[in-house]
């Protein structure tokens, strides 16, 4: 269980016999006896946590006398092992990366799967809310709160907008820690370029064919070499030669 600034810490305790009104300190500060009074055995004490309190498992002490004035042993732990941790620090992300399952993981086309992974540097998170290319992502793992690393995946569709050359797919990450402290929305990758999305087939801007016939390159005979030259409107795969038939 976690708490953040301004939240109320409540301790409930019951004695084996009626006692005088106890003295309770929470996080080193005097707590208010919210329920119970002298001569009763069931009490609750409360304290509103402040920015000045230390980030830690919140300590407490309980001191009391019975009705006859006998001093009981100071109590500083719960009987059911329950505890509350105070967290006043907003979470931050130390890594935000994006990749596709394309042969070149910095590029993608329709049908490719995009993976966005986030890592926090200060404590586990609640399951984040993530968008990729303006799409709300439901495929996020793990599926529950309490982890430092989360991964979101999305398959690019024909209706998704292509990115400008050199630009990465857009995304948003909204997140908070287990105490409910909100992190600042993240829209930029950390130490990563990202993934371009290109859904348009390449086209030729010029195509020419000549022979090494001398003197007429527009003619060819047996033994002449034919050369086809073409220019594409975007870079094409460098490790696969285009297929040309003559």
GROMACS .gro file of C-alpha atoms in nm:
model
  246
    1UNK     CA    1   0.000   0.000   0.000
    2UNK     CA    2   0.125   0.346  -0.091
    3UNK     CA    3   0.046   0.705   0.002
    4UNK     CA    4   0.123   1.039  -0.158
    5UNK     CA    5   0.123   1.395  -0.027
    6UNK     CA    6  -0.201   1.516   0.147
    7UNK     CA    7  -0.340   1.166   0.185
    8UNK     CA    8  -0.461   1.048   0.526
    9UNK     CA    9  -0.285   0.771   0.713
   10UNK     CA   10  -0.512   0.576   0.947
   11UNK     CA   11  -0.410   0.336   1.223
   12UNK     CA   12  -0.675   0.121   1.387
   13UNK     CA   13  -0.596  -0.056   1.712
   14UNK     CA   14  -0.775  -0.245   1.986
   15UNK     CA   15  -0.650  -0.312   2.337
   16UNK     CA   16  -0.718  -0.616   2.551
   17UNK     CA   17  -0.888  -0.394   2.811
   18UNK     CA   18  -1.022  -0.038   2.836
   19UNK     CA   19  -0.742   0.222   2.830
   20UNK     CA   20  -0.697   0.592   2.871
   21UNK     CA   21  -0.682   0.802   2.555
   22UNK     CA   22  -0.356   0.693   2.388
   23UNK     CA   23  -0.077   0.904   2.239
   24UNK     CA   24  -0.005   0.821   1.877
   25UNK     CA   25   0.270   0.952   1.649
   26UNK     CA   26   0.274   0.884   1.273
   27UNK     CA   27   0.585   0.963   1.070
   28UNK     CA   28   0.718   1.137   1.382
   29UNK     CA   29   0.418   1.370   1.409
   30UNK     CA   30   0.134   1.379   1.661
   31UNK     CA   31  -0.169   1.201   1.520
   32UNK     CA   32  -0.533   1.284   1.587
   33UNK     CA   33  -0.744   1.032   1.776
   34UNK     CA   34  -1.033   1.015   1.531
   35UNK     CA   35  -1.249   0.759   1.710
   36UNK     CA   36  -1.244   0.617   2.062
   37UNK     CA   37  -1.206   0.788   2.397
   38UNK     CA   38  -1.074   0.721   2.745
   39UNK     CA   39  -1.233   0.408   2.890
   40UNK     CA   40  -1.274   0.235   2.555
   41UNK     CA   41  -1.060  -0.028   2.385
   42UNK     CA   42  -1.109   0.041   2.012
   43UNK     CA   43  -0.944   0.348   1.856
   44UNK     CA   44  -0.840   0.498   1.523
   45UNK     CA   45  -0.569   0.760   1.479
   46UNK     CA   46  -0.514   0.968   1.166
   47UNK     CA   47  -0.245   1.189   1.018
   48UNK     CA   48  -0.233   1.380   0.687
   49UNK     CA   49   0.103   1.320   0.522
   50UNK     CA   50   0.296   1.633   0.410
   51UNK     CA   51   0.578   1.722   0.176
   52UNK     CA   52   0.808   1.754   0.478
   53UNK     CA   53   0.772   1.387   0.573
   54UNK     CA   54   1.035   1.138   0.466
   55UNK     CA   55   0.981   0.893   0.182
   56UNK     CA   56   0.980   0.559   0.359
   57UNK     CA   57   0.763   0.293   0.509
   58UNK     CA   58   0.564   0.517   0.740
   59UNK     CA   59   0.664   0.460   1.105
   60UNK     CA   60   0.434   0.504   1.402
   61UNK     CA   61   0.437   0.472   1.780
   62UNK     CA   62   0.148   0.403   2.014
   63UNK     CA   63   0.177   0.473   2.388
   64UNK     CA   64  -0.102   0.410   2.639
   65UNK     CA   65  -0.207   0.358   3.001
   66UNK     CA   66  -0.482   0.137   3.130
   67UNK     CA   67  -0.754   0.286   3.344
   68UNK     CA   68  -0.554   0.210   3.660
   69UNK     CA   69  -0.253   0.400   3.522
   70UNK     CA   70  -0.036   0.102   3.428
   71UNK     CA   71   0.192   0.184   3.137
   72UNK     CA   72   0.168  -0.050   2.841
   73UNK     CA   73   0.460  -0.140   2.614
   74UNK     CA   74   0.509   0.098   2.324
   75UNK     CA   75   0.371  -0.040   1.999
   76UNK     CA   76   0.546   0.035   1.667
   77UNK     CA   77   0.435  -0.247   1.438
   78UNK     CA   78   0.106  -0.386   1.314
   79UNK     CA   79  -0.037  -0.721   1.411
   80UNK     CA   80  -0.130  -0.811   1.051
   81UNK     CA   81   0.199  -0.696   0.890
   82UNK     CA   82   0.019  -0.417   0.703
   83UNK     CA   83   0.226  -0.111   0.613
   84UNK     CA   84   0.208   0.207   0.407
   85UNK     CA   85   0.495   0.347   0.201
   86UNK     CA   86   0.510   0.723   0.146
   87UNK     CA   87   0.612   0.826  -0.207
   88UNK     CA   88   0.621   1.196  -0.294
   89UNK     CA   89   0.838   1.175  -0.607
   90UNK     CA   90   0.682   1.192  -0.953
   91UNK     CA   91   0.792   0.898  -1.168
   92UNK     CA   92   1.019   0.945  -1.470
   93UNK     CA   93   1.115   0.721  -1.761
   94UNK     CA   94   1.479   0.630  -1.817
   95UNK     CA   95   1.423   0.458  -2.151
   96UNK     CA   96   1.160   0.489  -2.424
   97UNK     CA   97   1.230   0.286  -2.738
   98UNK     CA   98   1.040   0.197  -3.054
   99UNK     CA   99   1.107  -0.071  -3.315
  100UNK     CA  100   0.923  -0.259  -3.588
  101UNK     CA  101   0.940  -0.623  -3.697
  102UNK     CA  102   1.037  -0.508  -4.047
  103UNK     CA  103   1.369  -0.637  -4.182
  104UNK     CA  104   1.491  -0.285  -4.103
  105UNK     CA  105   1.347  -0.222  -3.756
  106UNK     CA  106   1.359   0.154  -3.806
  107UNK     CA  107   1.112   0.127  -4.097
  108UNK     CA  108   0.758  -0.004  -4.124
  109UNK     CA  109   0.480  -0.055  -4.372
  110UNK     CA  110   0.119  -0.178  -4.356
  111UNK     CA  111   0.103  -0.502  -4.153
  112UNK     CA  112   0.425  -0.447  -3.960
  113UNK     CA  113   0.410  -0.465  -3.581
  114UNK     CA  114   0.538  -0.168  -3.382
  115UNK     CA  115   0.677  -0.227  -3.033
  116UNK     CA  116   0.708   0.062  -2.787
  117UNK     CA  117   0.885  -0.014  -2.459
  118UNK     CA  118   0.913   0.212  -2.155
  119UNK     CA  119   1.129   0.175  -1.845
  120UNK     CA  120   1.095   0.373  -1.521
  121UNK     CA  121   1.394   0.470  -1.311
  122UNK     CA  122   1.220   0.531  -0.978
  123UNK     CA  123   0.987   0.261  -0.873
  124UNK     CA  124   0.711   0.043  -1.019
  125UNK     CA  125   0.427   0.196  -1.219
  126UNK     CA  126   0.059   0.148  -1.268
  127UNK     CA  127  -0.021   0.007  -1.612
  128UNK     CA  128   0.034   0.306  -1.844
  129UNK     CA  129  -0.195   0.452  -2.111
  130UNK     CA  130  -0.024   0.452  -2.451
  131UNK     CA  131  -0.108   0.564  -2.804
  132UNK     CA  132   0.086   0.489  -3.122
  133UNK     CA  133   0.010   0.681  -3.441
  134UNK     CA  134  -0.293   0.832  -3.260
  135UNK     CA  135  -0.433   0.485  -3.186
  136UNK     CA  136  -0.518   0.385  -2.828
  137UNK     CA  137  -0.321   0.071  -2.749
  138UNK     CA  138  -0.489  -0.221  -2.573
  139UNK     CA  139  -0.206  -0.470  -2.619
  140UNK     CA  140   0.015  -0.367  -2.327
  141UNK     CA  141   0.214  -0.613  -2.119
  142UNK     CA  142   0.232  -0.687  -1.837
  143UNK     CA  143  -0.143  -0.642  -1.800
  144UNK     CA  144  -0.133  -0.540  -1.434
  145UNK     CA  145   0.016  -0.267  -1.214
  146UNK     CA  146   0.346  -0.294  -1.032
  147UNK     CA  147   0.619  -0.327  -1.294
  148UNK     CA  148   0.916  -0.114  -1.402
  149UNK     CA  149   0.900  -0.209  -1.771
  150UNK     CA  150   0.593  -0.208  -1.998
  151UNK     CA  151   0.567  -0.299  -2.366
  152UNK     CA  152   0.295  -0.187  -2.608
  153UNK     CA  153   0.243  -0.333  -2.956
  154UNK     CA  154   0.040  -0.216  -3.255
  155UNK     CA  155   0.003  -0.344  -3.612
  156UNK     CA  156   0.018  -0.062  -3.866
  157UNK     CA  157  -0.291  -0.030  -4.086
  158UNK     CA  158  -0.371   0.112  -4.427
  159UNK     CA  159  -0.562   0.401  -4.269
  160UNK     CA  160  -0.268   0.514  -4.055
  161UNK     CA  161  -0.095   0.829  -4.176
  162UNK     CA  162   0.248   0.788  -4.331
  163UNK     CA  163   0.533   0.974  -4.164
  164UNK     CA  164   0.740   1.237  -4.339
  165UNK     CA  165   1.082   1.108  -4.452
  166UNK     CA  166   1.315   1.104  -4.154
  167UNK     CA  167   1.033   1.136  -3.899
  168UNK     CA  168   0.924   0.870  -3.652
  169UNK     CA  169   0.574   0.754  -3.569
  170UNK     CA  170   0.407   0.967  -3.304
  171UNK     CA  171   0.314   0.826  -2.965
  172UNK     CA  172   0.207   0.930  -2.616
  173UNK     CA  173   0.270   0.768  -2.278
  174UNK     CA  174   0.070   0.870  -1.970
  175UNK     CA  175   0.183   0.704  -1.651
  176UNK     CA  176   0.180   0.719  -1.272
  177UNK     CA  177   0.344   0.531  -0.988
  178UNK     CA  178   0.169   0.303  -0.741
  179UNK     CA  179   0.115   0.595  -0.501
  180UNK     CA  180  -0.073   0.784  -0.773
  181UNK     CA  181   0.196   1.043  -0.847
  182UNK     CA  182   0.160   1.137  -1.214
  183UNK     CA  183   0.457   1.146  -1.447
  184UNK     CA  184   0.482   1.407  -1.722
  185UNK     CA  185   0.332   1.282  -2.048
  186UNK     CA  186   0.608   1.149  -2.275
  187UNK     CA  187   0.600   1.206  -2.651
  188UNK     CA  188   0.971   1.177  -2.732
  189UNK     CA  189   1.193   0.871  -2.745
  190UNK     CA  190   1.491   0.844  -2.511
  191UNK     CA  191   1.819   0.746  -2.683
  192UNK     CA  192   1.632   0.600  -2.980
  193UNK     CA  193   1.544   0.718  -3.332
  194UNK     CA  194   1.207   0.549  -3.372
  195UNK     CA  195   1.025   0.404  -3.672
  196UNK     CA  196   0.923   0.560  -4.003
  197UNK     CA  197   0.596   0.447  -4.161
  198UNK     CA  198   0.586   0.424  -4.541
  199UNK     CA  199   0.278   0.273  -4.705
  200UNK     CA  200   0.335   0.396  -5.061
  201UNK     CA  201   0.502   0.176  -5.325
  202UNK     CA  202   0.809   0.335  -5.488
  203UNK     CA  203   0.767   0.480  -5.836
  204UNK     CA  204   1.011   0.558  -6.115
  205UNK     CA  205   1.078   0.918  -6.201
  206UNK     CA  206   1.275   0.828  -6.513
  207UNK     CA  207   1.360   0.515  -6.713
  208UNK     CA  208   1.594   0.496  -7.011
  209UNK     CA  209   1.740   0.220  -7.229
  210UNK     CA  210   2.044   0.239  -7.458
  211UNK     CA  211   2.288   0.007  -7.627
  212UNK     CA  212   2.661   0.037  -7.676
  213UNK     CA  213   2.610   0.018  -8.050
  214UNK     CA  214   2.837   0.254  -8.236
  215UNK     CA  215   2.731   0.490  -8.375
  216UNK     CA  216   2.359   0.445  -8.298
  217UNK     CA  217   2.275   0.377  -7.929
  218UNK     CA  218   1.907   0.344  -8.014
  219UNK     CA  219   1.985   0.032  -8.219
  220UNK     CA  220   2.135  -0.300  -8.121
  221UNK     CA  221   2.266  -0.609  -8.292
  222UNK     CA  222   2.408  -0.939  -8.174
  223UNK     CA  223   2.683  -0.877  -7.921
  224UNK     CA  224   2.574  -0.527  -7.823
  225UNK     CA  225   2.526  -0.456  -7.453
  226UNK     CA  226   2.190  -0.312  -7.345
  227UNK     CA  227   2.178  -0.081  -7.044
  228UNK     CA  228   1.857   0.013  -6.862
  229UNK     CA  229   1.882   0.309  -6.622
  230UNK     CA  230   1.612   0.418  -6.384
  231UNK     CA  231   1.562   0.662  -6.099
  232UNK     CA  232   1.328   0.585  -5.807
  233UNK     CA  233   1.148   0.851  -5.605
  234UNK     CA  234   1.280   0.710  -5.275
  235UNK     CA  235   1.564   0.487  -5.152
  236UNK     CA  236   1.511   0.117  -5.216
  237UNK     CA  237   1.653  -0.187  -5.041
  238UNK     CA  238   2.029  -0.192  -5.078
  239UNK     CA  239   2.080  -0.563  -5.015
  240UNK     CA  240   1.832  -0.683  -5.281
  241UNK     CA  241   1.889  -0.599  -5.647
  242UNK     CA  242   1.579  -0.494  -5.842
  243UNK     CA  243   1.445  -0.748  -6.091
  244UNK     CA  244   1.486  -0.634  -6.451
  245UNK     CA  245   1.405  -0.829  -6.768
  246UNK     CA  246   1.520  -0.720  -7.114
   0.00000   0.00000   0.00000
